[in-house]
PDB file of N, H, CA, C and O in Angstrom:
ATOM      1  N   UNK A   1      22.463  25.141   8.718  1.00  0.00           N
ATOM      2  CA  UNK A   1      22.813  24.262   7.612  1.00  0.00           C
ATOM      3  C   UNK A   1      21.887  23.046   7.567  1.00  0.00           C
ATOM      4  O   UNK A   1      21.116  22.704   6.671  1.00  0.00           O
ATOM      5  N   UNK A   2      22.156  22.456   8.787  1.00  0.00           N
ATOM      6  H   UNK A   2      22.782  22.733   9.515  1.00  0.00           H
ATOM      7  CA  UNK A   2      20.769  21.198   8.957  1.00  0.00           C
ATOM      8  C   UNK A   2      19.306  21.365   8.452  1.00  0.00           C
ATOM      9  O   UNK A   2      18.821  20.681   7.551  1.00  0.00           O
ATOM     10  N   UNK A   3      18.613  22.416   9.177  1.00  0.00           N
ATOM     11  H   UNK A   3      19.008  22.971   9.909  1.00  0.00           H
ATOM     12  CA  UNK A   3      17.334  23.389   8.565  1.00  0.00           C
ATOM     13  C   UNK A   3      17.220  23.298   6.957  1.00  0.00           C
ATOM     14  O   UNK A   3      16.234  22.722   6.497  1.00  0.00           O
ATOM     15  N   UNK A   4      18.161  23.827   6.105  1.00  0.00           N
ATOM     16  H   UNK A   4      18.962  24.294   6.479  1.00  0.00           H
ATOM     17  CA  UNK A   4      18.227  24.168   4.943  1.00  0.00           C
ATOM     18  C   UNK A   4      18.216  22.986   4.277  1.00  0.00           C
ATOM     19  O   UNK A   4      17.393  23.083   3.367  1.00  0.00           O
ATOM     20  N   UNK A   5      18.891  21.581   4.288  1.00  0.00           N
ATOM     21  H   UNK A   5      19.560  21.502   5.027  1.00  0.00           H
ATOM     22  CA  UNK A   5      18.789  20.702   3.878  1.00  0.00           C
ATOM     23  C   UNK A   5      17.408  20.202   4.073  1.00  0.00           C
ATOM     24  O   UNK A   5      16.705  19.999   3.083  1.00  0.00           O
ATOM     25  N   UNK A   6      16.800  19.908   5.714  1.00  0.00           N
ATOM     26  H   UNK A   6      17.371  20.073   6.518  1.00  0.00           H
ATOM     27  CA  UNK A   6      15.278  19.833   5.521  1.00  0.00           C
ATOM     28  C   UNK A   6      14.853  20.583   4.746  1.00  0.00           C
ATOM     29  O   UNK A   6      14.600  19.960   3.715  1.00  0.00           O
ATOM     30  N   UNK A   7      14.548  21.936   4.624  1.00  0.00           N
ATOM     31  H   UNK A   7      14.754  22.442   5.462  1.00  0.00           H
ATOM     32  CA  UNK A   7      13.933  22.460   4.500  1.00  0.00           C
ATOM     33  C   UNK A   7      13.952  22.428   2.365  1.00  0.00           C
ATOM     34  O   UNK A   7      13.089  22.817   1.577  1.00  0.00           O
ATOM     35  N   UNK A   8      14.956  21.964   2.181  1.00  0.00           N
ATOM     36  H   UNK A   8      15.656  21.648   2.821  1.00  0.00           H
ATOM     37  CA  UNK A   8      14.996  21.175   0.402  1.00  0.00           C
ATOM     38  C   UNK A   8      14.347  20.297   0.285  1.00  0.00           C
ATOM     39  O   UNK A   8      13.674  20.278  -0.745  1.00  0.00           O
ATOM     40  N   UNK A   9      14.221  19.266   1.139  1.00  0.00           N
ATOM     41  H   UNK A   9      14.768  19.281   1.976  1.00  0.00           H
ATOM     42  CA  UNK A   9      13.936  18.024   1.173  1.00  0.00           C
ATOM     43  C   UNK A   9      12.139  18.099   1.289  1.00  0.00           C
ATOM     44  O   UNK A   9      11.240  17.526   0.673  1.00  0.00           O
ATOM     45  N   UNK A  10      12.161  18.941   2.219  1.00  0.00           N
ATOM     46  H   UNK A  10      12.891  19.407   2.720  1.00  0.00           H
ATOM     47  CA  UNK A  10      10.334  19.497   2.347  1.00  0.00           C
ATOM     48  C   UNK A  10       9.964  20.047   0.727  1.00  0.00           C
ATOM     49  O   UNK A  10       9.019  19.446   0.217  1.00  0.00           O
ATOM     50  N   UNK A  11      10.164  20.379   0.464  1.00  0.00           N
ATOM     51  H   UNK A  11      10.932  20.868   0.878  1.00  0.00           H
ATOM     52  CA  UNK A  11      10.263  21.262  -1.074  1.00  0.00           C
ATOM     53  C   UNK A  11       9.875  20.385  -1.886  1.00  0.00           C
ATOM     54  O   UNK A  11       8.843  20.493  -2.549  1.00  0.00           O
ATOM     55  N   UNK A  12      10.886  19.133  -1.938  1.00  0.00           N
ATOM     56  H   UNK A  12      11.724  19.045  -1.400  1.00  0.00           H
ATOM     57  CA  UNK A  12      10.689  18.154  -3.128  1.00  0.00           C
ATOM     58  C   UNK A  12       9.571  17.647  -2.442  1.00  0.00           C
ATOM     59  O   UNK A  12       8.616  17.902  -3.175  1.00  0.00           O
ATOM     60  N   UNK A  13       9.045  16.890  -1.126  1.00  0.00           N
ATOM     61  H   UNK A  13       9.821  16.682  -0.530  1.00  0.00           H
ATOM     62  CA  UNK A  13       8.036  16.312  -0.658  1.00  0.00           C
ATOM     63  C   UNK A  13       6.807  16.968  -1.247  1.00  0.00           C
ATOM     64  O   UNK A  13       5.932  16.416  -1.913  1.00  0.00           O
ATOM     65  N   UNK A  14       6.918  18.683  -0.765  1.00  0.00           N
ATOM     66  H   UNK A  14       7.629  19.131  -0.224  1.00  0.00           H
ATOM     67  CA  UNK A  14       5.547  19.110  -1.125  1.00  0.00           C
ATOM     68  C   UNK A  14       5.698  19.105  -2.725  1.00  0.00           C
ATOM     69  O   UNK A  14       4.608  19.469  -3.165  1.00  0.00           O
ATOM     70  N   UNK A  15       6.266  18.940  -3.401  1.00  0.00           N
ATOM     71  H   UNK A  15       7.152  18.644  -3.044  1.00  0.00           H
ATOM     72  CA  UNK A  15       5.995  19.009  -5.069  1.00  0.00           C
ATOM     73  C   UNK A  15       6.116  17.566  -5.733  1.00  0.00           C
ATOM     74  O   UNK A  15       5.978  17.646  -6.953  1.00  0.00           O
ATOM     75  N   UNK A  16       6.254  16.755  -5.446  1.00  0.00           N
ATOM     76  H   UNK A  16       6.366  16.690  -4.455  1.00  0.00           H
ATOM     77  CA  UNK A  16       5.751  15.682  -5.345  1.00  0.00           C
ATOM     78  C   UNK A  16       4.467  15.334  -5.707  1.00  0.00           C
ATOM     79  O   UNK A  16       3.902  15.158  -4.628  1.00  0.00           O
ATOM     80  N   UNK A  17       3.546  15.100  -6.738  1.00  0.00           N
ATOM     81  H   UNK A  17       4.005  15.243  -7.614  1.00  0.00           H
ATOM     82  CA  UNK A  17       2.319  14.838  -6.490  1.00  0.00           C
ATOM     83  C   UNK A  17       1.590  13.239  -5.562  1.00  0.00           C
ATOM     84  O   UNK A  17       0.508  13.015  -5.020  1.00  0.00           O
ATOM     85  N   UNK A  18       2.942  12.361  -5.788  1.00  0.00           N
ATOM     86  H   UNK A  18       3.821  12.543  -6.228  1.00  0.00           H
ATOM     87  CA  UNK A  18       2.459  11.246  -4.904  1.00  0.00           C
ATOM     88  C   UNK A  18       2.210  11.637  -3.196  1.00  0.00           C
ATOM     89  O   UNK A  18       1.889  10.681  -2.489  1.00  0.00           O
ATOM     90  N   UNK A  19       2.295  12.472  -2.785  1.00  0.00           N
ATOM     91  H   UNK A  19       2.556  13.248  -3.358  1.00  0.00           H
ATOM     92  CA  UNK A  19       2.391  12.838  -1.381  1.00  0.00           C
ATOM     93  C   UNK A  19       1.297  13.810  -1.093  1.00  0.00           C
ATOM     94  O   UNK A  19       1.331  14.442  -0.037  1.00  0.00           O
ATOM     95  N   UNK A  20       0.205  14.001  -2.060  1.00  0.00           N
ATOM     96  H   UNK A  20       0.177  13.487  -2.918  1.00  0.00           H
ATOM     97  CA  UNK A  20      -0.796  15.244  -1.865  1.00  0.00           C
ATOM     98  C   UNK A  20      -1.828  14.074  -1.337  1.00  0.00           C
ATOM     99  O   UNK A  20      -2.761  13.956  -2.132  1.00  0.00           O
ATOM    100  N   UNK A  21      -1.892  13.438  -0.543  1.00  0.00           N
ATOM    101  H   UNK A  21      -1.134  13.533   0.103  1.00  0.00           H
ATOM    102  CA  UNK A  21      -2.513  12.799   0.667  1.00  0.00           C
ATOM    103  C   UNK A  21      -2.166  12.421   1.827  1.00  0.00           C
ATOM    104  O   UNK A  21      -2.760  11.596   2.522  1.00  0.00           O
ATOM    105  N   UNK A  22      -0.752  13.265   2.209  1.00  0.00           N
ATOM    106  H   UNK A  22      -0.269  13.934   1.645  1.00  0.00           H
ATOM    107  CA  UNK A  22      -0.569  13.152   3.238  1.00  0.00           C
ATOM    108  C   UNK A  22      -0.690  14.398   4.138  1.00  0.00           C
ATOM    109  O   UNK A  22      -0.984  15.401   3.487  1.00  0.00           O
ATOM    110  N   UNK A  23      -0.525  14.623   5.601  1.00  0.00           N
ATOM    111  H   UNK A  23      -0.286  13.808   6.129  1.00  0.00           H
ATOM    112  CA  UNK A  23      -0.612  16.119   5.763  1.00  0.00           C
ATOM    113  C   UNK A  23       0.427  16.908   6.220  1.00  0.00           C
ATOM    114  O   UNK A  23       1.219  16.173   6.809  1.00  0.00           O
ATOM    115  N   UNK A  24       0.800  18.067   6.228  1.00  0.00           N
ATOM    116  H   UNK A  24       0.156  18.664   5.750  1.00  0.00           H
ATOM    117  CA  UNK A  24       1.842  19.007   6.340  1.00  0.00           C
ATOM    118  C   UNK A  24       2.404  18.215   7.507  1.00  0.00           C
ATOM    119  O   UNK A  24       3.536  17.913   7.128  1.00  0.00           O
ATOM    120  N   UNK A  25       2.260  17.824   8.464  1.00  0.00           N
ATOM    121  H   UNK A  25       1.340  18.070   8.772  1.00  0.00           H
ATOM    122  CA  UNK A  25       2.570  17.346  10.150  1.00  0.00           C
ATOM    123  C   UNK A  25       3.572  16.391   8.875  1.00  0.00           C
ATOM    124  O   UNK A  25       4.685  16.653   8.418  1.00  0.00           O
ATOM    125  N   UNK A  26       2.630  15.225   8.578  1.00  0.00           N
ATOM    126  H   UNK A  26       1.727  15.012   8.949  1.00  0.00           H
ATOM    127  CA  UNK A  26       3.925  14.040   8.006  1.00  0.00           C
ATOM    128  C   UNK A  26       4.841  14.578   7.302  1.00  0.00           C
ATOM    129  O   UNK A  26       6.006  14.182   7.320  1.00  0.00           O
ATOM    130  N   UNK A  27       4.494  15.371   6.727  1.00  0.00           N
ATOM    131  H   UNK A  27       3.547  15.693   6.712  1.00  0.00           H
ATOM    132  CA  UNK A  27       6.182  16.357   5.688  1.00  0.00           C
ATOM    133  C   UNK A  27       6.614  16.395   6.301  1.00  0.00           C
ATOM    134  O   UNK A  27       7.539  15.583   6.312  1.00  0.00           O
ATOM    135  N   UNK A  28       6.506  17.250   7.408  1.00  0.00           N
ATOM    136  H   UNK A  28       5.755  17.910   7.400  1.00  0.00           H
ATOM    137  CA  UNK A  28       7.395  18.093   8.901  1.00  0.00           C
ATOM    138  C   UNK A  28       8.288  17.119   9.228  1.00  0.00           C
ATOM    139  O   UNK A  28       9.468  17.468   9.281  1.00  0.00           O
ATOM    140  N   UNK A  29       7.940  15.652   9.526  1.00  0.00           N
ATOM    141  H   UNK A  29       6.982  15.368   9.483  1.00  0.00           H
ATOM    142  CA  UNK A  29       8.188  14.583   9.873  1.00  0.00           C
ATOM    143  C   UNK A  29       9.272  13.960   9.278  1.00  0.00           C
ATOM    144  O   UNK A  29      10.365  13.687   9.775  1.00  0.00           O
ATOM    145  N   UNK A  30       8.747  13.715   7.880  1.00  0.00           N
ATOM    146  H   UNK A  30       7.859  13.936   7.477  1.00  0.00           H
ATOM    147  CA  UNK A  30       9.747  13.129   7.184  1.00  0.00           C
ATOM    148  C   UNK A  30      11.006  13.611   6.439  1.00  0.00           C
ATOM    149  O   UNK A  30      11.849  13.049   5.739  1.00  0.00           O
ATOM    150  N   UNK A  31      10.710  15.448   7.058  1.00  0.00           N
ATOM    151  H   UNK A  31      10.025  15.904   7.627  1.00  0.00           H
ATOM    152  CA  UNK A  31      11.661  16.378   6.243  1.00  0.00           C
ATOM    153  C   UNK A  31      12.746  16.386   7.283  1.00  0.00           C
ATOM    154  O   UNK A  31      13.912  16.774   7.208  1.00  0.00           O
ATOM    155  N   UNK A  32      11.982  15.796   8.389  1.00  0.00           N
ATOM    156  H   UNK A  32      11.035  15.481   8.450  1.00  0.00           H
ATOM    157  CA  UNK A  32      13.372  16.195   9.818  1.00  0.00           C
ATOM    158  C   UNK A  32      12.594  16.849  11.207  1.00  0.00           C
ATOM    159  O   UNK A  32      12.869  16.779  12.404  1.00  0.00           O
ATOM    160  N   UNK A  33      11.867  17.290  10.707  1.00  0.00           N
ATOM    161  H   UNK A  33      11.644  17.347   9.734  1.00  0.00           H
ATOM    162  CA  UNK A  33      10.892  18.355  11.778  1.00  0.00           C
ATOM    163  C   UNK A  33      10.359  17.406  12.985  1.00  0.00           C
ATOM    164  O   UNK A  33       9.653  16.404  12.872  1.00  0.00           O
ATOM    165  N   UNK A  34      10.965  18.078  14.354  1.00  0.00           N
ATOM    166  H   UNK A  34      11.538  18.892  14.446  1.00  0.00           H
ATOM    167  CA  UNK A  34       9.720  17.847  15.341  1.00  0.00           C
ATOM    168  C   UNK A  34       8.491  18.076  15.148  1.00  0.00           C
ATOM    169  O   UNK A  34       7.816  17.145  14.709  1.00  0.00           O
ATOM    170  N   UNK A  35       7.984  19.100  15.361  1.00  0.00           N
ATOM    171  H   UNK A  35       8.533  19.856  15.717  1.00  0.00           H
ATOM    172  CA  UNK A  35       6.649  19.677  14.681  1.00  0.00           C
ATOM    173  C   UNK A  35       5.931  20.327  13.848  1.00  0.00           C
ATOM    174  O   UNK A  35       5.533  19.432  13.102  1.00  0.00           O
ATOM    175  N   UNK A  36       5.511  21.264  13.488  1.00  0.00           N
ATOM    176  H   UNK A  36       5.835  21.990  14.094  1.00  0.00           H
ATOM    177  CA  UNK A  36       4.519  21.870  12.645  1.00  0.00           C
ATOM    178  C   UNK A  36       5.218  23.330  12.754  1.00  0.00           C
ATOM    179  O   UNK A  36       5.613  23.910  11.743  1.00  0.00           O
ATOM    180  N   UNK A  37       5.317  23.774  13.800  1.00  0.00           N
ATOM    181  H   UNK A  37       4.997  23.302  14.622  1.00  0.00           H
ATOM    182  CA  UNK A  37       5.384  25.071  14.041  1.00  0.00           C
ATOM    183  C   UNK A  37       6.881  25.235  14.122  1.00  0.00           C
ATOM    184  O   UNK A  37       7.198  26.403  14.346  1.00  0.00           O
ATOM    185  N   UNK A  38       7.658  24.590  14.031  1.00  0.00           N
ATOM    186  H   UNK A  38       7.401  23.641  13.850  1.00  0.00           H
ATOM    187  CA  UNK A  38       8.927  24.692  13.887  1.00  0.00           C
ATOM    188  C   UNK A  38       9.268  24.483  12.269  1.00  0.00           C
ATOM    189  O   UNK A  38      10.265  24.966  11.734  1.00  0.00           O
ATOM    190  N   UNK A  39       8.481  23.851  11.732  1.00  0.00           N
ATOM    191  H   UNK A  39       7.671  23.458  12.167  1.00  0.00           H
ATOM    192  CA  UNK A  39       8.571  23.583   9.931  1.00  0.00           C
ATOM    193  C   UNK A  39       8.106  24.949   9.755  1.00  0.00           C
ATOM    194  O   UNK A  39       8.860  25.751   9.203  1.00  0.00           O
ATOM    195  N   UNK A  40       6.930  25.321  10.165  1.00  0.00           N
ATOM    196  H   UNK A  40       6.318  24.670  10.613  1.00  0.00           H
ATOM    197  CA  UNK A  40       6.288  26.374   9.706  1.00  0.00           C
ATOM    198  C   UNK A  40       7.227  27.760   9.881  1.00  0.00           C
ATOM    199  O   UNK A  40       7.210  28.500   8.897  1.00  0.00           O
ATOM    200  N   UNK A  41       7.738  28.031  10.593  1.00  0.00           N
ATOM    201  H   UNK A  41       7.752  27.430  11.393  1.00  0.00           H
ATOM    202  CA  UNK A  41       8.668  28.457  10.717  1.00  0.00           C
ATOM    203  C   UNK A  41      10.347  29.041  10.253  1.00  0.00           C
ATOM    204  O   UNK A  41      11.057  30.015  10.006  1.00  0.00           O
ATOM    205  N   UNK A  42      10.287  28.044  10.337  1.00  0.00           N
ATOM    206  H   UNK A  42       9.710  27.252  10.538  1.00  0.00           H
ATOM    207  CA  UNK A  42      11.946  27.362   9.098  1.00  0.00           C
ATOM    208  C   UNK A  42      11.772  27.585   7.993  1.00  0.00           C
ATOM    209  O   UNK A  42      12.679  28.122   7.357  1.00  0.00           O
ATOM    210  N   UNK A  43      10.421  27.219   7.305  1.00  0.00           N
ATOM    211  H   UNK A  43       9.684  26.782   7.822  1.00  0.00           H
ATOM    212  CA  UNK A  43      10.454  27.224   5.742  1.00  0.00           C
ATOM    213  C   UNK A  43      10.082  28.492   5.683  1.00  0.00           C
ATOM    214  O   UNK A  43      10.502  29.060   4.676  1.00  0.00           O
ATOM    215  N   UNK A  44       9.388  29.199   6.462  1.00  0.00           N
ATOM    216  H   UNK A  44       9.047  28.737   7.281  1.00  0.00           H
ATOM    217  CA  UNK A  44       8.768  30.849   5.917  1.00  0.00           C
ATOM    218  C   UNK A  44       9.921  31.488   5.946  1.00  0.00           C
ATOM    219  O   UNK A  44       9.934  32.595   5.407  1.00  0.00           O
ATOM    220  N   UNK A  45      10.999  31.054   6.480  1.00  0.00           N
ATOM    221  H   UNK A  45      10.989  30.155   6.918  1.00  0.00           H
ATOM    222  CA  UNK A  45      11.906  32.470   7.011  1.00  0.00           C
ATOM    223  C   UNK A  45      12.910  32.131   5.623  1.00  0.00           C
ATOM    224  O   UNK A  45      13.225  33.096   4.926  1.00  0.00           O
ATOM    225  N   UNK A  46      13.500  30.480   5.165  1.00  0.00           N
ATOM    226  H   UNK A  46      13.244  29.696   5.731  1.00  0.00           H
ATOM    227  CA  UNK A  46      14.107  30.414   4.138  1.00  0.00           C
ATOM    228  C   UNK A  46      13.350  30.767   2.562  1.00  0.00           C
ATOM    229  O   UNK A  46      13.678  31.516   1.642  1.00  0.00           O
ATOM    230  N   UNK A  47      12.468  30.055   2.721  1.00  0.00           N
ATOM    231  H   UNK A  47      12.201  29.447   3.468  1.00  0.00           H
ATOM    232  CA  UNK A  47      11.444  29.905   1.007  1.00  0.00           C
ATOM    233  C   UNK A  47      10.699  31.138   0.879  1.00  0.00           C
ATOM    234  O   UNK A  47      10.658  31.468  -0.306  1.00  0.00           O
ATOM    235  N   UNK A  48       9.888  32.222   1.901  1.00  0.00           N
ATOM    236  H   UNK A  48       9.922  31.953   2.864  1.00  0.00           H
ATOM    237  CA  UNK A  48       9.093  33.280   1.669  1.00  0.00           C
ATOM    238  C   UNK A  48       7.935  33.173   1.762  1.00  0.00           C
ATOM    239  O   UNK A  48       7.234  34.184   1.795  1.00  0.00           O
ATOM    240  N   UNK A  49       7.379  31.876   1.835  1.00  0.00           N
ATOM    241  H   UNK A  49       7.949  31.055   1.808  1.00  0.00           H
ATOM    242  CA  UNK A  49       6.213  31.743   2.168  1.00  0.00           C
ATOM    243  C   UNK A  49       5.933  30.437   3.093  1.00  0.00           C
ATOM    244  O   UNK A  49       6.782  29.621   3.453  1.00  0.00           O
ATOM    245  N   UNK A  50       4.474  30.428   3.410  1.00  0.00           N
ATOM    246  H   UNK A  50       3.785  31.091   3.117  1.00  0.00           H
ATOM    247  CA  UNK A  50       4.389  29.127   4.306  1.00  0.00           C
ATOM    248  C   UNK A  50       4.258  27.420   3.625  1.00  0.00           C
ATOM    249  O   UNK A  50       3.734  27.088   2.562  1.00  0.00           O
ATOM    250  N   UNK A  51       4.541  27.053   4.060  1.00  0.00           N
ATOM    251  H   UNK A  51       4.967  27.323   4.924  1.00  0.00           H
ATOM    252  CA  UNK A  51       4.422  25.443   3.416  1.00  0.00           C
ATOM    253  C   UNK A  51       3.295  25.162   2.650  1.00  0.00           C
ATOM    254  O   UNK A  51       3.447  24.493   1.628  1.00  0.00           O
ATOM    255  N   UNK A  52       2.011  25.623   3.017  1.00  0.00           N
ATOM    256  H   UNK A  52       1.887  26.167   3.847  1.00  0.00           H
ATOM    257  CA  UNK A  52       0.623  25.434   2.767  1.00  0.00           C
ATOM    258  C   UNK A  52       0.471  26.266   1.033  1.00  0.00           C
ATOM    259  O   UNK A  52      -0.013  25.872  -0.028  1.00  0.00           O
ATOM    260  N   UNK A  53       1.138  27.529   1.446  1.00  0.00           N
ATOM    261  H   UNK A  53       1.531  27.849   2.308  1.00  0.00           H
ATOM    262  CA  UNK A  53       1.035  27.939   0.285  1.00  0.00           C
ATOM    263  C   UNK A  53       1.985  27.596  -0.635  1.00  0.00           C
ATOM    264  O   UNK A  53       1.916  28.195  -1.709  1.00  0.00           O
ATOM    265  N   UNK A  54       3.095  26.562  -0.457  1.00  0.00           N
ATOM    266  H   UNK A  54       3.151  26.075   0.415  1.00  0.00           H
ATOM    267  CA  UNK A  54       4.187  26.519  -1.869  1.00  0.00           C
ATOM    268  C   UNK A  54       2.844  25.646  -1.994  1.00  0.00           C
ATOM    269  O   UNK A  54       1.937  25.979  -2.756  1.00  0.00           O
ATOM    270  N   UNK A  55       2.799  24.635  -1.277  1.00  0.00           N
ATOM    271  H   UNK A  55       3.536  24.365  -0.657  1.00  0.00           H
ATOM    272  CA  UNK A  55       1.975  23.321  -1.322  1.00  0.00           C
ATOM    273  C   UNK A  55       0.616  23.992  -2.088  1.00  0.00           C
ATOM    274  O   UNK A  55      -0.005  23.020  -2.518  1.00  0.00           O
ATOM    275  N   UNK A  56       0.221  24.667  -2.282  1.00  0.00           N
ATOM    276  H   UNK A  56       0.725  25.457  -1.933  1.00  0.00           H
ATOM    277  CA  UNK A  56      -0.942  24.931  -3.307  1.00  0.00           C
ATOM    278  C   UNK A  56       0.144  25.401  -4.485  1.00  0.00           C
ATOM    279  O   UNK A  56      -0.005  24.913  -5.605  1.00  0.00           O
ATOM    280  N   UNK A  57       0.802  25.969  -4.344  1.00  0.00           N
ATOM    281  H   UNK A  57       0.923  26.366  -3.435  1.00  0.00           H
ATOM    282  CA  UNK A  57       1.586  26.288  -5.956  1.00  0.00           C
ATOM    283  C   UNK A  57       1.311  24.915  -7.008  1.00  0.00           C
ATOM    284  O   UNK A  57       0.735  24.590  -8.046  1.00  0.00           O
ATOM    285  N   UNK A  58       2.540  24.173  -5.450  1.00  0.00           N
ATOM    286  H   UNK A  58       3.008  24.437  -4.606  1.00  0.00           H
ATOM    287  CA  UNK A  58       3.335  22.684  -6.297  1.00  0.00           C
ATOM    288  C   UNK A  58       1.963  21.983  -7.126  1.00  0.00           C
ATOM    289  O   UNK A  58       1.952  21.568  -8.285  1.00  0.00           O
ATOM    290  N   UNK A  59       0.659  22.002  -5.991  1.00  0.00           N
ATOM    291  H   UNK A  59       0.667  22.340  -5.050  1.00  0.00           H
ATOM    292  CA  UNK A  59      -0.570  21.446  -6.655  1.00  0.00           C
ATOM    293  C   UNK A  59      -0.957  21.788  -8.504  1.00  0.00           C
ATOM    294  O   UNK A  59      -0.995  21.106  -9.528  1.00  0.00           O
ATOM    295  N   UNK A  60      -1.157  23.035  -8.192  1.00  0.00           N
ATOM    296  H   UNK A  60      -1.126  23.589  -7.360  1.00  0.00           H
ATOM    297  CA  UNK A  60      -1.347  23.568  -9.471  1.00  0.00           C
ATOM    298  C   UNK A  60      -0.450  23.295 -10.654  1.00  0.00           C
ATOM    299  O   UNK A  60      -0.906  22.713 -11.638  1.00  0.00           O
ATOM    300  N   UNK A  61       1.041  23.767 -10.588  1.00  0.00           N
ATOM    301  H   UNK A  61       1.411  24.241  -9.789  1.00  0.00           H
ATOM    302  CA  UNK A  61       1.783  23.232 -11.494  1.00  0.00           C
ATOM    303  C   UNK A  61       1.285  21.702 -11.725  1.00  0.00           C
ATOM    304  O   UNK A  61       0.641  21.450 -12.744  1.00  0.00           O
ATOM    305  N   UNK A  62       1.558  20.754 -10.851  1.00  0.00           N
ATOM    306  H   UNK A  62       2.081  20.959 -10.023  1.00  0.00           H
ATOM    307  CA  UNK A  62       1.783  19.737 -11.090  1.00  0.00           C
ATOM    308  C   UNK A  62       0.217  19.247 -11.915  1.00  0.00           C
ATOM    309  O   UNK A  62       0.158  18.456 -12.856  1.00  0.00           O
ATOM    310  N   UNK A  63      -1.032  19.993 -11.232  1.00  0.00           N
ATOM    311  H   UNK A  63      -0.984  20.636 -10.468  1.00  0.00           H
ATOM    312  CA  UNK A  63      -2.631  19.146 -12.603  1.00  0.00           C
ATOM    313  C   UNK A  63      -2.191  20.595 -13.619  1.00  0.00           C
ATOM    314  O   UNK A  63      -3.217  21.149 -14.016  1.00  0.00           O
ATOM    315  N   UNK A  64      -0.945  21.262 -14.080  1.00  0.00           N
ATOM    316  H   UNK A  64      -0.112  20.812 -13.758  1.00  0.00           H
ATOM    317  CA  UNK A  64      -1.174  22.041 -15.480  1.00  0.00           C
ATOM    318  C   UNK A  64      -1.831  23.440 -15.211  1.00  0.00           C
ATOM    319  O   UNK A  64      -1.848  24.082 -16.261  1.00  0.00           O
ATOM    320  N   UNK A  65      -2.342  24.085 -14.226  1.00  0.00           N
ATOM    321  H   UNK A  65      -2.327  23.564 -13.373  1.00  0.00           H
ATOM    322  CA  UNK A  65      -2.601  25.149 -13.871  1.00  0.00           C
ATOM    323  C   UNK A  65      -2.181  25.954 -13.588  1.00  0.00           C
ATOM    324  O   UNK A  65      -2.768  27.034 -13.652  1.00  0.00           O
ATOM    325  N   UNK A  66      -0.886  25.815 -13.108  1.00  0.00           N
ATOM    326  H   UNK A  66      -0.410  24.937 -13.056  1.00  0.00           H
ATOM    327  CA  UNK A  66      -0.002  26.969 -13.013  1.00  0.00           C
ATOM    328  C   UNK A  66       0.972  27.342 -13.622  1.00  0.00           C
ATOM    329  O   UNK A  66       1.532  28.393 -13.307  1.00  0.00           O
TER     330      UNK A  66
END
């Protein structure tokens, strides 16, 4: 249950365009995450893919490209 709430909260971070200068580690961070590989983790097994790649989605939508 805890996970899942980060793991929303990571979601809005990475789609966010004010935050596309920070790096996946500080998401991890500010979503709840000890580290990288535990985000990395968490979010692949709930969302389907890895952070890196929503995080290029969210990019695109957000400059109109996707």
């Amino acid at each position: 249950m805890v996970n899942e709430y980060r793991i929303r909260k990571a979601c809005f971070l990475l789609e966010d365009a004010a935050n596309t200068g920070y790096t996946l580690e500080y998401i991890a961070k500010l979503a709840g995450f000890g580290n990288r590989v535990t985000f990395t983790q968490q979010f692949k097994r709930q969302v389907g893919m890895t952070p890196s790649e929503y995080w290029k989605i969210a990019k695109r939508k957000n400059s109109g490209k996707g």
